Amino acid sequence: MNEQVSKTSLALNKRRYLIGISRFIFFTTIAVLIFFIPFQINGNTEILFGYIYNFLIEFFGIVGIWIISVLILGNAVLGFTGKFISKEGSRLHNFYKKDSKMYIPIYFLGALYSTLYTLQVSIPAFNGPAAIVGPGTGELMSGIALAVMWVIPLGAIFIPFFVNYGSIDFVGTLLQPIMRPIFKVPGKSAIDAITSFLTSSSVAVLFTTKLYNMKYYTKKEAAVITTSFSAVSIGFAAVVIDTAGLMDHFSKVYFSSFLVAFIIAFIMIRIPPLSLKKNVYIDGSEQEAEARSTETYSRNTLGIAFGSAIDQAADSNEFFSEIKKSLMEGLAVLPKVLSMLFAIGVSVLILAEYTPTFEIIGSVIAPFIQLLNVPDAALIAPSLALGLAEMFLPVLYIADMVGTLDIQARYFVTAVSMVQIIFFAETGAVMLSTGLPLKLWELIVIFTLRTLIAMPLVAIFMHLLF
């Protein structure tokens, strides 16, 4: 009898192992092909994920802008109803329960902006306020919103390929001895950084949110990862570098910025507000000290990584149920994200375009830039504050001065803008909308600290490389 039980147990373990390893290999391969491998498509080198969402943007055209407006307007109405009218305990009330009361007017402001822009591009006779619908405000914001509208559901569909079938466990185990002592985060956070560099910073934020909700990350870890590793993609970095007239120096600019970003992450985790975040999970449970222990590499590390990945893949739910669950989570936050994007993004862009706000801030930091011996300090200083609105604005600000600005000044602006990470036209709004443990004031403080830390670091590389 015992022999029969042992044989049955062995057969079950073998079957579980085969299921786990086949799932791990298959879904990891698909995920790598979608997110990380460049393909030649229509004469262009593109990541498959980027090609898919760009195709959807072009395919839907102006209909996509209408979809955004409907989602934002619906979110404003439902948000007001859920927060102030619906009964406590109802589904609508629970959905908006955690939203601050201040979010409701923000939602309506986003609805106003998006509706005016949609009418502007849809009805020839309609002339909306230039400050709201102009090329530097509403038009710029609509392009970003269109990308985010497709990035979030597509990311929700493909992220389970990494999270649920062992990839994240494999990478996390391998990189734990590096990431934990240096950045005080799990090794699996390296996936966030890689995803961001190769696809989209919004995908990286969504990726972090999913792992936070699944209790892979504590509040502190999620805050650190999303504000430190959700960097601009390499594709968009090329656009930024080219706009600054530095394409001939792409490798120097990109990889020095890459290094600066990791140095900043090392510092930021050790100072407030990130250092004050608690190592508790989303449900309030404490993280055990063992989970924060620093491991070292051994001859068994690779085997442990494979074992962890296979166990996760074998224990995962059926594929379509995982995709459905993830997609529903992504679609649930999409209206809030788009509302924040339009409300905060357009408002900050209006300040940048039509007020001297950022010039005043620039005049304050110009002396500091001069101390770093950066050429043309007074000319470029206002551009650095613009990064809070949209990461492309700093180089756009100097674009018409490329021919006259010193190459060191152009490098300085480009590199700083690429490592600021938090900009409210995209990543900042997504962070606030997805339930991550970050407040608006914290994001502004983190942006300011990152900029102040980045400036001397970038200045060092500037003097070494140019």
XYZ file of C-alpha atoms in Angstrom:
466
model
C 0.000 0.000 0.000
C 2.784 2.430 1.015
C 4.711 1.531 -2.141
C 1.645 2.367 -4.260
C 1.233 5.716 -2.479
C 4.914 6.519 -3.065
C 4.619 5.729 -6.778
C 1.500 7.879 -7.063
C 3.218 10.737 -5.214
C 6.295 10.425 -7.437
C 4.129 10.454 -10.560
C 2.267 13.540 -9.330
C 5.526 15.334 -8.516
C 6.928 14.471 -11.946
C 3.737 15.684 -13.627
C 3.818 18.900 -11.588
C 7.470 19.447 -12.529
C 6.755 18.949 -16.246
C 3.773 21.327 -16.103
C 5.834 23.922 -14.244
C 8.897 23.847 -16.474
C 6.880 23.808 -19.713
C 4.784 26.785 -18.554
C 7.888 28.643 -17.383
C 9.770 28.165 -20.662
C 6.773 28.846 -22.926
C 5.446 31.997 -21.232
C 8.899 33.434 -20.552
C 9.801 33.015 -24.224
C 6.598 34.767 -25.317
C 7.167 37.605 -22.823
C 10.763 38.129 -23.948
C 9.678 38.221 -27.600
C 6.946 40.777 -26.834
C 8.866 43.103 -24.522
C 12.577 42.761 -25.192
C 13.459 41.516 -28.693
C 13.618 44.148 -31.476
C 12.083 43.192 -34.824
C 12.374 44.716 -38.288
C 8.806 45.856 -39.067
C 8.093 47.929 -42.178
C 11.733 48.926 -42.354
C 11.868 50.068 -38.723
C 13.416 48.350 -35.718
C 10.702 48.074 -33.072
C 9.843 46.213 -29.886
C 6.705 44.161 -30.572
C 4.834 45.678 -27.623
C 5.465 49.199 -28.930
C 4.433 48.222 -32.442
C 1.106 46.805 -31.205
C 0.026 49.875 -29.241
C 1.208 52.277 -31.966
C -0.810 50.252 -34.485
C -3.912 50.553 -32.286
C -3.418 54.318 -31.933
C -3.251 54.742 -35.717
C -6.069 52.266 -36.394
C -8.589 53.996 -34.126
C -7.483 57.541 -34.988
C -9.836 60.238 -33.716
C -12.164 57.574 -32.296
C -9.477 56.964 -29.683
C -9.718 60.594 -28.565
C -13.497 60.220 -28.172
C -13.017 57.035 -26.147
C -10.679 58.929 -23.808
C -13.194 61.750 -23.339
C -16.044 59.342 -22.610
C -13.933 57.448 -20.067
C -12.804 60.636 -18.318
C -16.285 62.179 -18.241
C -17.788 58.904 -17.026
C -15.132 58.659 -14.309
C -15.927 62.188 -13.098
C -19.672 61.520 -12.871
C -19.272 58.081 -11.306
C -16.565 59.360 -8.958
C -18.851 62.094 -7.625
C -21.728 59.626 -7.309
C -19.614 56.954 -5.636
C -17.964 59.365 -3.218
C -20.935 61.483 -2.161
C -24.232 59.847 -3.204
C -24.093 56.042 -3.388
C -24.699 53.959 -0.279
C -21.766 52.884 1.847
C -20.813 49.317 0.986
C -22.111 49.515 -2.579
C -19.772 48.488 -5.388
C -19.501 52.067 -6.687
C -18.807 53.464 -3.219
C -16.118 50.857 -2.581
C -14.459 51.570 -5.935
C -13.954 55.268 -5.083
C -13.707 54.901 -1.292
C -9.919 55.260 -1.138
C -9.875 58.303 -3.435
C -9.309 61.612 -1.684
C -12.214 64.063 -1.885
C -9.812 66.380 -3.713
C -9.655 63.858 -6.559
C -13.266 64.561 -7.591
C -12.684 68.166 -8.777
C -9.502 66.910 -10.455
C -11.575 64.318 -12.327
C -14.018 67.024 -13.482
C -11.144 69.274 -14.540
C -9.773 66.409 -16.633
C -13.235 65.944 -18.149
C -13.387 69.641 -19.065
C -9.951 69.602 -20.701
C -10.499 66.368 -22.641
C -13.986 67.383 -23.820
C -12.787 70.764 -25.090
C -9.881 69.169 -26.959
C -12.096 66.455 -28.465
C -14.564 69.066 -29.722
C -11.660 71.118 -31.076
C -10.365 68.291 -33.292
C -13.815 66.954 -34.217
C -15.841 70.070 -35.089
C -14.226 72.530 -37.547
C -16.373 75.439 -36.343
C -15.459 74.914 -32.688
C -12.674 77.096 -31.268
C -11.669 76.139 -27.760
C -9.387 78.176 -25.486
C -5.865 78.106 -26.967
C -4.372 77.630 -23.514
C -6.255 74.326 -23.161
C -6.382 72.931 -26.704
C -3.140 74.368 -28.110
C -0.217 72.314 -29.488
C 1.832 72.739 -26.311
C -0.977 71.759 -23.943
C -4.075 69.789 -24.994
C -2.590 68.473 -28.223
C 0.605 67.314 -26.512
C -1.415 65.746 -23.707
C -3.776 63.911 -26.064
C -0.842 62.158 -27.728
C 0.417 60.940 -24.372
C -3.091 59.916 -23.263
C -3.648 57.912 -26.463
C -0.466 55.953 -25.800
C -1.377 55.327 -22.153
C -4.923 54.270 -23.092
C -3.485 51.309 -25.012
C -0.357 50.704 -22.934
C -2.347 49.924 -19.767
C -4.716 47.227 -21.136
C -1.989 45.711 -23.325
C 0.397 45.706 -20.386
C -2.301 44.088 -18.250
C -2.662 41.312 -20.841
C 1.042 40.552 -21.178
C 2.357 41.212 -17.650
C 0.982 37.873 -16.300
C 3.379 36.138 -18.698
C 6.134 37.419 -16.397
C 4.410 37.513 -13.029
C 2.381 34.314 -12.926
C 4.558 31.765 -14.693
C 7.925 31.935 -12.983
C 9.927 34.604 -14.848
C 9.787 37.126 -12.024
C 10.739 34.459 -9.467
C 13.688 33.280 -11.564
C 15.113 36.775 -12.101
C 14.326 37.792 -8.534
C 16.256 34.896 -7.033
C 19.257 35.501 -9.302
C 19.462 39.242 -8.577
C 18.486 39.224 -4.900
C 22.149 39.260 -3.716
C 22.704 42.471 -5.733
C 19.432 44.394 -5.438
C 18.758 43.842 -1.720
C 22.012 45.237 -0.222
C 22.404 48.082 -2.736
C 18.815 49.260 -3.256
C 17.016 47.494 -0.357
C 14.494 45.978 -2.787
C 13.878 42.420 -4.043
C 15.827 41.127 -7.019
C 12.615 40.842 -9.036
C 12.517 44.667 -9.203
C 15.157 44.394 -11.937
C 12.320 43.300 -14.246
C 10.651 46.675 -13.643
C 13.787 48.506 -14.704
C 14.322 46.372 -17.811
C 10.658 46.675 -18.818
C 10.807 50.445 -18.437
C 14.034 50.868 -20.407
C 12.784 48.765 -23.320
C 9.052 49.484 -23.505
C 7.283 52.171 -21.471
C 7.555 53.770 -18.045
C 3.771 53.366 -17.659
C 4.135 49.603 -18.127
C 6.795 49.556 -15.410
C 4.479 51.430 -13.004
C 1.635 49.027 -13.825
C 4.033 46.107 -13.334
C 5.032 47.393 -9.888
C 1.389 47.977 -8.941
C 0.454 44.395 -9.797
C 3.314 42.972 -7.722
C 2.410 45.315 -4.848
C -1.209 44.136 -4.945
C -0.010 40.509 -4.983
C 2.160 41.140 -1.862
C 5.438 40.647 -3.675
C 6.421 44.183 -2.617
C 5.879 46.112 0.603
C 4.724 49.740 0.596
C 8.323 50.886 0.941
C 9.603 48.616 -1.820
C 6.801 49.596 -4.215
C 7.434 53.310 -3.601
C 11.185 52.912 -4.121
C 10.883 50.797 -7.247
C 8.272 52.902 -9.022
C 10.058 56.222 -8.330
C 13.551 54.900 -9.052
C 13.282 52.421 -11.907
C 10.347 53.645 -14.055
C 12.721 55.348 -16.460
C 12.191 56.549 -20.004
C 12.411 53.813 -22.652
C 15.503 53.537 -24.817
C 13.407 54.326 -27.898
C 12.111 57.601 -26.495
C 15.549 58.352 -25.058
C 16.826 58.336 -28.639
C 14.213 60.967 -29.570
C 15.203 63.128 -26.591
C 18.918 62.831 -27.339
C 18.389 63.584 -31.025
C 16.295 66.684 -30.218
C 19.208 68.012 -28.161
C 21.525 67.485 -31.134
C 23.515 64.760 -29.380
C 22.712 61.709 -31.498
C 26.381 61.340 -32.449
C 27.058 60.830 -28.741
C 24.087 58.538 -28.032
C 26.035 55.834 -26.180
C 27.810 58.314 -23.918
C 24.601 60.184 -23.082
C 22.393 57.137 -22.579
C 24.735 54.949 -20.542
C 25.975 57.790 -18.341
C 22.319 58.672 -17.615
C 21.679 54.989 -16.892
C 24.504 54.977 -14.333
C 23.383 58.261 -12.758
C 19.845 56.864 -12.346
C 21.159 53.931 -10.303
C 23.381 56.161 -8.162
C 20.343 58.352 -7.414
C 18.307 55.258 -6.512
C 21.049 54.192 -4.065
C 20.818 57.591 -2.356
C 17.042 58.127 -2.456
C 16.182 54.918 -0.605
C 18.278 56.132 2.332
C 16.650 59.562 2.783
C 13.058 60.761 3.416
C 10.386 60.450 2.240
C 11.235 56.969 0.884
C 13.268 55.929 3.938
C 10.222 56.641 6.147
C 7.927 54.262 4.258
C 6.976 51.149 6.214
C 7.895 47.621 5.194
C 4.301 46.415 5.386
C 2.220 44.838 2.642
C -0.949 46.221 1.105
C -3.098 44.405 3.700
C -1.092 45.885 6.589
C 0.801 42.694 7.445
C 4.448 43.091 8.447
C 7.250 41.883 6.219
C 9.326 39.273 8.020
C 12.963 40.152 8.682
C 14.007 37.020 6.799
C 12.521 38.468 3.592
C 14.900 41.441 3.897
C 17.974 39.347 4.590
C 20.938 39.706 2.263
C 21.785 36.534 0.405
C 25.056 35.645 -1.289
C 25.686 33.768 -4.482
C 26.482 30.071 -4.228
C 26.754 27.102 -6.556
C 23.089 26.388 -5.781
C 21.728 29.845 -6.713
C 20.844 28.941 -10.303
C 19.136 25.728 -9.223
C 17.162 27.555 -6.526
C 16.088 30.149 -9.115
C 14.840 27.442 -11.480
C 13.063 25.640 -8.639
C 11.320 28.825 -7.525
C 10.207 29.572 -11.091
C 8.912 26.046 -11.707
C 6.951 26.021 -8.427
C 5.282 29.341 -9.267
C 4.416 28.239 -12.813
C 3.017 24.907 -11.641
C 0.828 26.557 -8.978
C -0.572 29.285 -11.258
C -4.195 29.349 -12.307
C -5.439 28.546 -15.792
C -4.019 30.944 -18.392
C -7.194 32.721 -19.517
C -8.391 33.285 -15.943
C -5.074 34.985 -15.115
C -5.323 37.183 -18.227
C -8.954 38.075 -17.488
C -8.159 39.012 -13.892
C -5.183 41.150 -14.898
C -7.081 42.847 -17.735
C -10.000 43.711 -15.454
C -7.565 45.250 -12.961
C -5.969 47.318 -15.733
C -9.285 48.492 -17.178
C -10.529 49.418 -13.693
C -7.744 51.969 -13.142
C -7.661 53.255 -16.743
C -10.367 55.981 -16.385
C -8.710 57.310 -13.223
C -5.291 57.346 -14.886
C -6.589 59.206 -17.951
C -8.451 61.699 -15.740
C -5.306 62.462 -13.752
C -3.234 62.674 -16.926
C -5.441 65.301 -18.526
C -6.196 67.295 -15.367
C -2.699 67.500 -13.907
C -0.807 67.217 -17.197
C -2.635 70.016 -19.030
C -2.659 72.260 -15.934
C 1.111 71.992 -15.497
C 1.656 72.438 -19.237
C -0.460 75.617 -19.114
C 1.786 76.903 -16.323
C 4.832 76.056 -18.422
C 3.466 77.586 -21.623
C 1.612 80.685 -20.423
C 3.114 81.753 -17.089
C 6.613 82.638 -15.843
C 6.380 80.004 -13.083
C 9.174 77.793 -14.360
C 11.338 80.765 -15.369
C 11.132 81.962 -11.756
C 12.107 78.507 -10.497
C 14.913 78.473 -13.056
C 16.274 81.785 -11.782
C 16.504 80.249 -8.311
C 18.509 77.200 -9.431
C 20.678 79.024 -12.011
C 23.342 80.014 -9.427
C 23.657 76.379 -8.348
C 24.171 75.311 -11.974
C 26.818 78.026 -12.350
C 28.637 76.624 -9.305
C 28.863 73.309 -11.176
C 30.636 75.175 -13.990
C 27.927 74.339 -16.536
C 28.033 76.640 -19.596
C 24.977 78.775 -20.463
C 23.545 78.188 -16.972
C 21.077 81.087 -17.067
C 19.691 79.958 -20.443
C 19.120 76.316 -19.512
C 18.035 76.671 -15.850
C 14.269 77.055 -16.531
C 14.266 73.851 -18.592
C 15.116 71.632 -15.615
C 11.958 72.543 -13.694
C 9.850 71.790 -16.782
C 10.603 68.093 -16.325
C 7.945 67.973 -13.608
C 5.325 68.592 -16.295
C 6.647 66.331 -19.068
C 10.082 64.789 -19.485
C 10.348 65.913 -23.127
C 9.810 69.604 -22.275
C 13.373 70.340 -21.040
C 14.945 69.421 -24.389
C 12.079 71.050 -26.290
C 12.833 74.236 -24.358
C 16.426 74.272 -25.659
C 15.620 72.830 -29.112
C 15.736 76.182 -30.910
C 19.033 77.015 -29.166
C 20.832 73.792 -30.132
C 22.964 75.613 -32.686
C 24.254 78.135 -30.154
C 24.269 76.261 -26.826
C 27.507 74.664 -25.682
C 27.508 70.848 -26.044
C 28.096 70.523 -22.298
C 24.936 72.523 -21.577
C 22.902 70.363 -23.977
C 24.218 67.183 -22.376
C 23.443 68.535 -18.903
C 19.789 69.274 -19.736
C 19.313 65.962 -21.565
C 20.842 63.742 -18.884
C 19.050 65.444 -15.974
C 15.666 65.216 -17.735
C 16.179 61.495 -18.382
C 16.740 60.653 -14.705
C 14.052 62.842 -13.095
C 11.522 59.999 -13.768
C 8.472 61.671 -12.164
C 6.538 63.832 -14.613
C 2.846 64.505 -14.226
C 1.990 64.196 -17.894
C 2.434 60.421 -17.481
C 4.293 58.546 -14.729
C 3.230 60.855 -11.885
C -0.430 60.624 -12.839
C -0.236 56.839 -13.253
C 1.422 56.468 -9.836
C -1.348 58.487 -8.175
C -4.140 56.604 -9.951
C -3.141 52.977 -9.474
C -3.226 52.793 -5.677
C 0.517 52.867 -5.045
C 1.478 54.167 -1.565
C 2.525 57.620 -2.801
C 0.944 61.035 -2.241
C 1.074 64.076 -4.516
C 3.325 66.056 -2.177
C 5.688 63.091 -1.873
C 6.063 62.880 -5.651
C 6.894 66.596 -5.841
C 9.470 66.228 -3.054
C 10.984 63.128 -4.694
C 11.175 64.926 -8.064
C 12.916 67.896 -6.425
C 15.397 65.696 -4.561
C 16.142 63.614 -7.662
C 16.820 66.792 -9.640
C 19.080 68.275 -6.958
C 21.038 65.018 -6.609
C 21.224 64.532 -10.373
C 22.718 67.941 -11.145
C 26.164 67.465 -9.513
C 26.357 63.848 -10.693
C 25.525 64.799 -14.280
C 27.972 67.714 -14.055
C 30.762 65.271 -13.168
C 29.994 63.119 -16.213
C 29.644 66.272 -18.320
C 33.183 67.369 -17.472
C 34.543 63.845 -17.959
C 32.837 63.089 -21.284
C 32.615 66.448 -23.091
